[in-house]
Coordinates of N, CA and C in Angstrom, one line a residue:
X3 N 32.7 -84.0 101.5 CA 31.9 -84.3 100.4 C 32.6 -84.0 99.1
X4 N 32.5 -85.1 97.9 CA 33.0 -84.6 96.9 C 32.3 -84.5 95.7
X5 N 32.8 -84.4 94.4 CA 31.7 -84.8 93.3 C 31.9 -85.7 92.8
X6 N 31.7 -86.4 91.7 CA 32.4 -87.8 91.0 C 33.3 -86.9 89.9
X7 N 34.2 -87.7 89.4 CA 35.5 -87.3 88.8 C 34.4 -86.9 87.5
X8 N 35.4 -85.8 87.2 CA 35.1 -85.1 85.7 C 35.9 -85.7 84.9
X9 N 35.3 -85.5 83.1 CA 36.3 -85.9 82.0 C 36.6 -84.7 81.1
X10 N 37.5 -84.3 80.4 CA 37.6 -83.3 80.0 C 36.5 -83.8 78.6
X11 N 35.8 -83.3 77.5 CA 35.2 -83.7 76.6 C 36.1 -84.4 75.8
X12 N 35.8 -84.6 74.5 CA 36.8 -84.9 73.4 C 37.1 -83.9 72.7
X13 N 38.5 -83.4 72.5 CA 38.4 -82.2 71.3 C 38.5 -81.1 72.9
X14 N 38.4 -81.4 74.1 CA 39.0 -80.5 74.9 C 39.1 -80.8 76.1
X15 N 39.4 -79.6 77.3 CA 40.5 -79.5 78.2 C 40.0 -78.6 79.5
X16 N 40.5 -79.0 80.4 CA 40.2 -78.4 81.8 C 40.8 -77.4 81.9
X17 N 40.6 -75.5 82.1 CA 41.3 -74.9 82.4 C 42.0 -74.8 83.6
X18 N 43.4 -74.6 83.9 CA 44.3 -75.3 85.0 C 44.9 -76.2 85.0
X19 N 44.6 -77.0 84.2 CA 44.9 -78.9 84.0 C 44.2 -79.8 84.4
X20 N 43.0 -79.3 85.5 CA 42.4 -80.1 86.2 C 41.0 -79.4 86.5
X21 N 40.7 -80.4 87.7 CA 39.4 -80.2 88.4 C 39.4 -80.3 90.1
X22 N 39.2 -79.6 90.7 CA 39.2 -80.5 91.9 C 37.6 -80.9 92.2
X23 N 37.3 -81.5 93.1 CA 36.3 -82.5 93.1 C 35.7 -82.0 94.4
X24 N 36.0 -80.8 95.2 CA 35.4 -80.4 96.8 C 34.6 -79.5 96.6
X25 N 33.7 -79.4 97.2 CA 32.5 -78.9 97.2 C 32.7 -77.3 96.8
X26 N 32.0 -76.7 96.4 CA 32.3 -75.7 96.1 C 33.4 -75.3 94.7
X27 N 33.8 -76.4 94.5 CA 35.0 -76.2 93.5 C 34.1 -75.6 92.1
X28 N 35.5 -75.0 91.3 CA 34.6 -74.4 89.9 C 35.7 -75.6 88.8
X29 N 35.0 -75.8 88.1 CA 35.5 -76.2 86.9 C 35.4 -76.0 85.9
X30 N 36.7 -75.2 85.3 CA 36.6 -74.8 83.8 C 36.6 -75.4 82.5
X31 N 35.8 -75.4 81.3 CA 36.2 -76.4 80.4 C 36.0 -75.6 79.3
X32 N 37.1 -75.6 78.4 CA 37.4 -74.7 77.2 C 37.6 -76.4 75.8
X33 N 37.3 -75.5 74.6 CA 37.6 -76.5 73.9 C 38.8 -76.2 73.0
X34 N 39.6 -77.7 72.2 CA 40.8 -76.7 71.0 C 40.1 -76.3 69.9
X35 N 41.2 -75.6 69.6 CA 41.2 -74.7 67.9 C 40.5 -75.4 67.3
X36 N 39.4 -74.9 66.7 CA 38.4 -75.7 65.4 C 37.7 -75.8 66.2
X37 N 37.0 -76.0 67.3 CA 36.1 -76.8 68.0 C 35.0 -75.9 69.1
X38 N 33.8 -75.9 69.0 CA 33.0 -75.1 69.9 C 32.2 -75.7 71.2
X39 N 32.4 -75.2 72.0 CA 31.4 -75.5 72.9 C 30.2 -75.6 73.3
X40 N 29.7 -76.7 73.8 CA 28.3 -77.2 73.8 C 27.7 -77.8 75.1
X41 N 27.5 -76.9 75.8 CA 27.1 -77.2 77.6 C 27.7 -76.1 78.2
X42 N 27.8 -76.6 79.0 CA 28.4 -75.6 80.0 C 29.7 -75.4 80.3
X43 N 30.2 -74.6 80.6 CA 32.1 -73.9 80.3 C 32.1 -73.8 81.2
X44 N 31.7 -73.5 82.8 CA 32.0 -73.8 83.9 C 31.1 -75.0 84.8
X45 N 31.4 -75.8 86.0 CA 30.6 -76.6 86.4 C 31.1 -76.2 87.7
X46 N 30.2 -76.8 88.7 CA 30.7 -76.2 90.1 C 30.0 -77.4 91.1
X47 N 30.8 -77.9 91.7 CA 30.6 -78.5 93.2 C 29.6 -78.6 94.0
X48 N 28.3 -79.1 93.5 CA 27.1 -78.5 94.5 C 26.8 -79.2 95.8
X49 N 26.5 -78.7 96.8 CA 26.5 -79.2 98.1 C 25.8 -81.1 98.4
X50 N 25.2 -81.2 96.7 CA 24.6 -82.6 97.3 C 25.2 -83.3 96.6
X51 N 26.7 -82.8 96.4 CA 28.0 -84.1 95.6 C 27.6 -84.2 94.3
X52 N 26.6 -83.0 93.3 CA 26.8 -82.9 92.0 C 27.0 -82.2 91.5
X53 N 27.7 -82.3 90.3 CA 28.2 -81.2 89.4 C 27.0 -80.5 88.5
X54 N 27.0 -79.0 88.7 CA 26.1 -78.0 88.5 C 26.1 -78.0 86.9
X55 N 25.2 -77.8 86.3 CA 25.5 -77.4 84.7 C 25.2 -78.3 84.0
X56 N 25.6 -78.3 82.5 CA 25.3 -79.1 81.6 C 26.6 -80.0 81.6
X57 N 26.5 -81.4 80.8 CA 27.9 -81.7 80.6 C 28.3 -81.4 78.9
X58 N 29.3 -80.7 78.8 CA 30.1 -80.2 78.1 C 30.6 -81.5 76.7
X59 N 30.4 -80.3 75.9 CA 30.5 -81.1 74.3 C 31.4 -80.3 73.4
X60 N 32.6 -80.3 72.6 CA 33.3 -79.7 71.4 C 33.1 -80.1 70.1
X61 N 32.7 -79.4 69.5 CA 31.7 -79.7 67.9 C 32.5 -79.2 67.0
X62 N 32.7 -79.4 66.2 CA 33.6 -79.3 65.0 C 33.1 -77.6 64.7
X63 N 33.6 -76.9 64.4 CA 33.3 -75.4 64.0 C 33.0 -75.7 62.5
X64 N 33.6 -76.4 61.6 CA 33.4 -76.4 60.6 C 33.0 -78.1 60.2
X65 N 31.6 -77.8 59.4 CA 30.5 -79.2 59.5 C 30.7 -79.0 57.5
X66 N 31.5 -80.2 56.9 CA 31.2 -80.3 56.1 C 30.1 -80.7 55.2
X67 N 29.1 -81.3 55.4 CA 27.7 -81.5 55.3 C 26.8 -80.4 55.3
X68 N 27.0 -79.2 56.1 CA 25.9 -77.7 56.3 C 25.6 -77.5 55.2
X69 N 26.8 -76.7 54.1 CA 26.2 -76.7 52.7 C 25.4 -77.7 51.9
X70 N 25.9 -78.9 52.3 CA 25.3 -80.2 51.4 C 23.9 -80.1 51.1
X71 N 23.4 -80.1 52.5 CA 22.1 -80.0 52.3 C 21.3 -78.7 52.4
X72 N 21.6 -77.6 52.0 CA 21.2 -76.7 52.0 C 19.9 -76.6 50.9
X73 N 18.9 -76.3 50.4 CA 18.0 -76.6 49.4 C 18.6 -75.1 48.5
X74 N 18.7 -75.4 47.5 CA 19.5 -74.2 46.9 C 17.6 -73.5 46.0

């Protein structure tokens, strides 16, 4: 049994390089410099061929708009 293939998000990366896709497997997902994570950082293999967790998002750490609208 496998899962369906993972993507790494945009803005980031599989820790290891990869994923494997067999039951039980862990998958790690980290994001780059500037960028935060949004879901789940690990995902895992679950016995009915789906990946456990949220799916994973990298968001800009710095939102130039936050101030904008701030009500002063």
């Amino acid at each position: 049994l496998e899962c369906p293939p993972l993507s790494p998000p945009e803005h980031g990366y599989f820790v290891n390089g990869g994923c494997s896709r067999v039951f039980n497997a862990a998958c790690g997902i980290r994001c780059d410099s500037g960028f935060k994570l949004q879901g789940s950082s690990i995902r895992l293999c679950a016995e009915n061929g789906s990946w456990t967790g949220e799916e994973a998002s990298c968001i800009s750490k710095f939102n130039p708009y936050e101030n904008y609208f701030k009500v002063q």
